[in-house]
Amino acid sequence: MTAPAPLDVAYDGPIARLTLNRPEMRNAFDDALIAALTGAVQAAVDDPAVRVLLLTGAGKAFCAGGDLNWMRKMATLSDAENRADAARLAGMLHAIWSCPKPVVACVNGDAYAGGMGLVSACDIAIAADSAHFCLSETRLGLLPATISPYVLRAMGERAANRYFLTAERFDAATAFRLGLVHDVAPQAELPQRAEALCLALCDNGPGAVQASKRLVRDFAGQDIDAALIADTVERIAAVRSTDEAREGVSAFLEKREPSWRRAS
């Protein structure tokens, strides 16, 4: 009997649905899942019909981090092999974070260690109220190195410092308070809430959404100096002359739907 694919990929109109599909392992990473998710993100980027990516997990967990059997195998590898393996995990996270299209995390259950890295690398995260979170690496004598750039951005230095060191488990309400997730929903309502969020993203100009995502990536943490102000002027001036902007303004004035909304 053929083993199921570690990642289920489905295209539903403008939405690419990526479901971690190792429920018996709480959707923990191994090399096959890392490769599949990296490839699926790139395929969605390359598909002009895709407007948003929705990432979730099969079963009761979102992602438990690294598969411990896989991690045990890593301990037997050479330094060069370990570096290459870590680079593949880092590359997967960066592919999600740098994806030009919005990526929504539907956190259907617990997100531990690398699972928290996944949540943090996404643009928007909505979690089930029953979900729990944990940066558990130090319990195993490890450290959250590859996920740290994304977790620090998502929950801030002060909170990350606590949870990196203590490996405490915390609930969805705390994740919301810290800014790790943007919204919390009852488990039964979570799929519908995530779906509505994806459709709301598709209501907006696709070029404008991608350009707005770049704004955040490029300007966050930068000094508001003359160079940055000049950059903002250049960007808005360039966008105003696009077909998408002309269509959006015309549609608003003519009290009709813009063409991209009808298409999606």
mmCIF file of C-alpha atoms in Angstrom, residues 11-228:
data_model
loop_
_atom_site.group_PDB
_atom_site.id
_atom_site.type_symbol
_atom_site.label_atom_id
_atom_site.label_comp_id
_atom_site.label_asym_id
_atom_site.label_seq_id
_atom_site.Cartn_x
_atom_site.Cartn_y
_atom_site.Cartn_z
ATOM 1 C CA TYR A 11 -6.460 24.397 -5.785
ATOM 2 C CA ASP A 12 -9.844 25.992 -5.190
ATOM 3 C CA GLY A 13 -10.251 28.943 -7.533
ATOM 4 C CA PRO A 14 -7.791 31.588 -6.342
ATOM 5 C CA ILE A 15 -6.901 29.692 -3.156
ATOM 6 C CA ALA A 16 -4.056 27.159 -2.930
ATOM 7 C CA ARG A 17 -4.805 24.912 0.049
ATOM 8 C CA LEU A 18 -1.704 23.304 1.554
ATOM 9 C CA THR A 19 -2.457 20.750 4.273
ATOM 10 C CA LEU A 20 0.301 19.110 6.276
ATOM 11 C CA ASN A 21 -0.683 15.465 6.002
ATOM 12 C CA ARG A 22 1.122 13.451 8.671
ATOM 13 C CA PRO A 23 -1.638 13.377 11.311
ATOM 14 C CA GLU A 24 -0.289 10.243 12.970
ATOM 15 C CA MET A 25 2.949 12.184 13.617
ATOM 16 C CA ARG A 26 1.128 15.412 14.547
ATOM 17 C CA ASN A 27 2.284 16.787 11.178
ATOM 18 C CA ALA A 28 5.907 16.871 12.311
ATOM 19 C CA PHE A 29 8.563 17.759 9.740
ATOM 20 C CA ASP A 30 10.769 15.262 8.026
ATOM 21 C CA ASP A 31 12.807 15.696 4.873
ATOM 22 C CA ALA A 32 9.904 14.632 2.621
ATOM 23 C CA LEU A 33 7.453 17.142 4.124
ATOM 24 C CA ILE A 34 10.027 19.944 3.993
ATOM 25 C CA ALA A 35 10.689 19.262 0.310
ATOM 26 C CA ALA A 36 6.984 18.968 -0.513
ATOM 27 C CA LEU A 37 6.026 22.197 1.219
ATOM 28 C CA THR A 38 8.902 24.134 -0.358
ATOM 29 C CA GLY A 39 7.902 22.895 -3.801
ATOM 30 C CA ALA A 40 4.202 23.569 -3.269
ATOM 31 C CA VAL A 41 4.822 27.166 -2.244
ATOM 32 C CA GLN A 42 6.933 27.763 -5.341
ATOM 33 C CA ALA A 43 4.288 26.160 -7.561
ATOM 34 C CA ALA A 44 1.637 28.468 -6.092
ATOM 35 C CA VAL A 45 3.884 31.479 -6.677
ATOM 36 C CA ASP A 46 4.302 30.455 -10.321
ATOM 37 C CA ASP A 47 0.559 29.888 -10.893
ATOM 38 C CA PRO A 48 -1.069 33.166 -12.018
ATOM 39 C CA ALA A 49 -4.514 31.904 -10.969
ATOM 40 C CA VAL A 50 -3.467 31.624 -7.304
ATOM 41 C CA ARG A 51 -4.106 34.738 -5.218
ATOM 42 C CA VAL A 52 -3.629 33.401 -1.681
ATOM 43 C CA LEU A 53 -2.114 30.341 0.023
ATOM 44 C CA LEU A 54 -3.903 28.697 2.970
ATOM 45 C CA LEU A 55 -1.747 26.508 5.213
ATOM 46 C CA THR A 56 -3.248 24.121 7.774
ATOM 47 C CA GLY A 57 -2.774 20.671 9.278
ATOM 48 C CA ALA A 58 -4.640 17.379 9.013
ATOM 49 C CA GLY A 59 -5.967 15.841 12.202
ATOM 50 C CA LYS A 60 -5.781 17.408 15.641
ATOM 51 C CA ALA A 61 -2.410 19.203 15.430
ATOM 52 C CA PHE A 62 -1.124 21.980 13.205
ATOM 53 C CA CYS A 63 2.544 20.995 13.399
ATOM 54 C CA ALA A 64 4.610 19.488 16.223
ATOM 55 C CA GLY A 65 7.944 20.685 14.838
ATOM 56 C CA GLY A 66 10.614 18.192 13.839
ATOM 57 C CA ASP A 67 9.872 14.470 13.707
ATOM 58 C CA LEU A 68 11.945 13.091 16.609
ATOM 59 C CA ASN A 69 12.905 9.939 14.691
ATOM 60 C CA TRP A 70 14.100 12.138 11.824
ATOM 61 C CA MET A 71 15.986 14.346 14.299
ATOM 62 C CA ARG A 72 17.606 11.281 15.864
ATOM 63 C CA LYS A 73 18.869 10.334 12.426
ATOM 64 C CA MET A 74 20.296 13.840 12.018
ATOM 65 C CA ALA A 75 22.500 13.252 15.061
ATOM 66 C CA THR A 76 24.289 10.462 13.178
ATOM 67 C CA LEU A 77 25.090 12.579 10.129
ATOM 68 C CA SER A 78 28.282 14.435 9.387
ATOM 69 C CA ASP A 79 28.588 18.152 10.079
ATOM 70 C CA ALA A 80 28.256 18.902 6.363
ATOM 71 C CA GLU A 81 25.118 16.746 6.085
ATOM 72 C CA ASN A 82 23.592 18.421 9.140
ATOM 73 C CA ARG A 83 24.273 21.851 7.714
ATOM 74 C CA ALA A 84 22.669 20.898 4.412
ATOM 75 C CA ASP A 85 19.621 19.505 6.199
ATOM 76 C CA ALA A 86 19.242 22.623 8.349
ATOM 77 C CA ALA A 87 19.557 24.741 5.218
ATOM 78 C CA ARG A 88 16.606 22.913 3.644
ATOM 79 C CA LEU A 89 14.432 23.677 6.679
ATOM 80 C CA ALA A 90 15.574 27.296 6.669
ATOM 81 C CA GLY A 91 14.859 27.476 2.948
ATOM 82 C CA MET A 92 11.306 26.212 3.444
ATOM 83 C CA LEU A 93 10.574 28.867 6.071
ATOM 84 C CA HIS A 94 12.070 31.589 3.894
ATOM 85 C CA ALA A 95 10.019 30.428 0.901
ATOM 86 C CA ILE A 96 6.864 30.993 2.943
ATOM 87 C CA TRP A 97 7.991 34.314 4.412
ATOM 88 C CA SER A 98 9.191 35.700 1.068
ATOM 89 C CA CYS A 99 6.255 34.375 -0.972
ATOM 90 C CA PRO A 100 4.962 37.419 -2.909
ATOM 91 C CA LYS A 101 1.373 36.258 -2.421
ATOM 92 C CA PRO A 102 -0.299 36.339 1.003
ATOM 93 C CA VAL A 103 -0.011 33.181 3.082
ATOM 94 C CA VAL A 104 -2.641 32.498 5.750
ATOM 95 C CA ALA A 105 -2.048 30.015 8.580
ATOM 96 C CA CYS A 106 -5.177 28.224 9.779
ATOM 97 C CA VAL A 107 -3.790 26.874 13.048
ATOM 98 C CA ASN A 108 -6.176 23.991 13.659
ATOM 99 C CA GLY A 109 -4.301 22.602 16.675
ATOM 100 C CA ASP A 110 -1.039 22.654 18.582
ATOM 101 C CA ALA A 111 1.984 24.365 17.030
ATOM 102 C CA TYR A 112 5.269 23.423 18.669
ATOM 103 C CA ALA A 113 8.871 24.338 17.838
ATOM 104 C CA GLY A 114 9.154 24.409 14.039
ATOM 105 C CA GLY A 115 5.370 24.585 13.890
ATOM 106 C CA MET A 116 5.619 27.974 15.565
ATOM 107 C CA GLY A 117 8.135 28.913 12.893
ATOM 108 C CA LEU A 118 5.541 28.066 10.249
ATOM 109 C CA VAL A 119 2.910 30.222 11.949
ATOM 110 C CA SER A 120 5.367 33.097 12.274
ATOM 111 C CA ALA A 121 6.489 32.934 8.640
ATOM 112 C CA CYS A 122 2.921 33.357 7.383
ATOM 113 C CA ASP A 123 1.420 36.799 6.796
ATOM 114 C CA ILE A 124 -1.770 36.218 8.756
ATOM 115 C CA ALA A 125 -2.560 33.556 11.358
ATOM 116 C CA ILE A 126 -5.890 32.524 12.846
ATOM 117 C CA ALA A 127 -5.912 29.840 15.541
ATOM 118 C CA ALA A 128 -8.431 27.511 17.108
ATOM 119 C CA ASP A 129 -9.183 28.493 20.687
ATOM 120 C CA SER A 130 -8.056 25.016 21.767
ATOM 121 C CA ALA A 131 -4.598 25.326 20.149
ATOM 122 C CA HIS A 132 -1.454 25.493 22.261
ATOM 123 C CA PHE A 133 1.980 26.800 21.396
ATOM 124 C CA CYS A 134 5.452 25.941 22.636
ATOM 125 C CA LEU A 135 9.038 26.742 21.730
ATOM 126 C CA SER A 136 10.139 23.402 23.110
ATOM 127 C CA GLU A 137 13.680 23.155 21.747
ATOM 128 C CA THR A 138 15.575 23.806 24.979
ATOM 129 C CA ARG A 139 13.799 20.862 26.625
ATOM 130 C CA LEU A 140 15.652 18.660 24.139
ATOM 131 C CA GLY A 141 18.969 20.445 24.470
ATOM 132 C CA LEU A 142 18.387 22.205 21.155
ATOM 133 C CA LEU A 143 17.688 25.802 20.174
ATOM 134 C CA PRO A 144 15.117 27.459 17.877
ATOM 135 C CA ALA A 145 17.745 28.813 15.515
ATOM 136 C CA THR A 146 16.192 28.472 12.051
ATOM 137 C CA ILE A 147 12.763 29.689 13.174
ATOM 138 C CA SER A 148 14.062 32.549 15.321
ATOM 139 C CA PRO A 149 14.062 35.347 12.692
ATOM 140 C CA TYR A 150 10.358 34.762 12.036
ATOM 141 C CA VAL A 151 9.288 34.203 15.645
ATOM 142 C CA LEU A 152 11.097 37.360 16.768
ATOM 143 C CA ARG A 153 9.231 39.376 14.146
ATOM 144 C CA ALA A 154 5.906 37.799 15.046
ATOM 145 C CA MET A 155 5.921 38.010 18.845
ATOM 146 C CA GLY A 156 8.672 40.502 19.640
ATOM 147 C CA GLU A 157 12.029 40.254 21.352
ATOM 148 C CA ARG A 158 10.790 40.393 24.936
ATOM 149 C CA ALA A 159 8.250 37.574 24.627
ATOM 150 C CA ALA A 160 10.559 35.465 22.460
ATOM 151 C CA ASN A 161 13.306 35.790 25.055
ATOM 152 C CA ARG A 162 11.022 34.298 27.711
ATOM 153 C CA TYR A 163 9.613 31.426 25.684
ATOM 154 C CA PHE A 164 12.886 30.539 23.938
ATOM 155 C CA LEU A 165 14.455 30.047 27.368
ATOM 156 C CA THR A 166 11.623 28.500 29.397
ATOM 157 C CA ALA A 167 9.967 26.288 26.752
ATOM 158 C CA GLU A 168 6.659 27.019 28.489
ATOM 159 C CA ARG A 169 3.460 25.947 26.791
ATOM 160 C CA PHE A 170 0.913 28.725 26.259
ATOM 161 C CA ASP A 171 -2.629 28.920 24.935
ATOM 162 C CA ALA A 172 -4.247 30.610 21.949
ATOM 163 C CA ALA A 173 -5.410 33.580 24.016
ATOM 164 C CA THR A 174 -1.805 34.254 25.018
ATOM 165 C CA ALA A 175 -0.656 33.815 21.401
ATOM 166 C CA PHE A 176 -3.219 36.458 20.403
ATOM 167 C CA ARG A 177 -2.108 38.832 23.162
ATOM 168 C CA LEU A 178 1.521 38.473 22.072
ATOM 169 C CA GLY A 179 0.677 39.104 18.417
ATOM 170 C CA LEU A 180 1.720 35.647 17.239
ATOM 171 C CA VAL A 181 -1.784 35.080 15.843
ATOM 172 C CA HIS A 182 -4.185 37.736 14.587
ATOM 173 C CA ASP A 183 -7.439 36.070 15.589
ATOM 174 C CA VAL A 184 -8.794 33.163 17.632
ATOM 175 C CA ALA A 185 -11.933 31.217 16.763
ATOM 176 C CA PRO A 186 -13.866 28.288 18.181
ATOM 177 C CA GLN A 187 -12.644 25.047 16.624
ATOM 178 C CA ALA A 188 -15.936 24.463 14.793
ATOM 179 C CA GLU A 189 -15.831 27.929 13.218
ATOM 180 C CA LEU A 190 -12.154 27.983 12.296
ATOM 181 C CA PRO A 191 -12.371 26.671 8.685
ATOM 182 C CA GLN A 192 -15.133 29.129 7.790
ATOM 183 C CA ARG A 193 -13.287 32.040 9.405
ATOM 184 C CA ALA A 194 -10.084 31.186 7.550
ATOM 185 C CA GLU A 195 -12.008 30.825 4.298
ATOM 186 C CA ALA A 196 -13.638 34.230 4.770
ATOM 187 C CA LEU A 197 -10.229 35.773 5.377
ATOM 188 C CA CYS A 198 -8.850 34.279 2.163
ATOM 189 C CA LEU A 199 -11.833 35.508 0.168
ATOM 190 C CA ALA A 200 -11.435 38.984 1.655
ATOM 191 C CA LEU A 201 -7.837 39.021 0.414
ATOM 192 C CA CYS A 202 -9.063 38.022 -3.032
ATOM 193 C CA ASP A 203 -11.460 40.984 -3.064
ATOM 194 C CA ASN A 204 -8.471 43.334 -3.264
ATOM 195 C CA GLY A 205 -6.272 44.173 -6.223
ATOM 196 C CA PRO A 206 -3.764 41.323 -6.574
ATOM 197 C CA GLY A 207 -0.915 43.619 -7.542
ATOM 198 C CA ALA A 208 -1.734 46.018 -4.714
ATOM 199 C CA VAL A 209 -1.788 43.163 -2.181
ATOM 200 C CA GLN A 210 1.632 41.948 -3.269
ATOM 201 C CA ALA A 211 3.067 45.474 -3.316
ATOM 202 C CA SER A 212 1.642 46.138 0.159
ATOM 203 C CA LYS A 213 3.285 42.952 1.438
ATOM 204 C CA ARG A 214 6.600 44.222 0.051
ATOM 205 C CA LEU A 215 6.071 47.519 1.886
ATOM 206 C CA VAL A 216 5.982 45.707 5.196
ATOM 207 C CA ARG A 217 9.006 43.570 4.361
ATOM 208 C CA ASP A 218 11.055 46.539 3.113
ATOM 209 C CA PHE A 219 10.103 49.266 5.585
ATOM 210 C CA ALA A 220 9.623 47.525 8.934
ATOM 211 C CA GLY A 221 12.208 48.755 11.420
ATOM 212 C CA GLN A 222 13.713 51.305 9.032
ATOM 213 C CA ASP A 223 14.423 54.905 9.957
ATOM 214 C CA ILE A 224 11.931 57.366 8.479
ATOM 215 C CA ASP A 225 14.551 59.378 6.650
ATOM 216 C CA ALA A 226 14.671 61.193 3.318
ATOM 217 C CA ALA A 227 15.594 58.044 1.403
ATOM 218 C CA LEU A 228 12.670 56.068 2.800
#
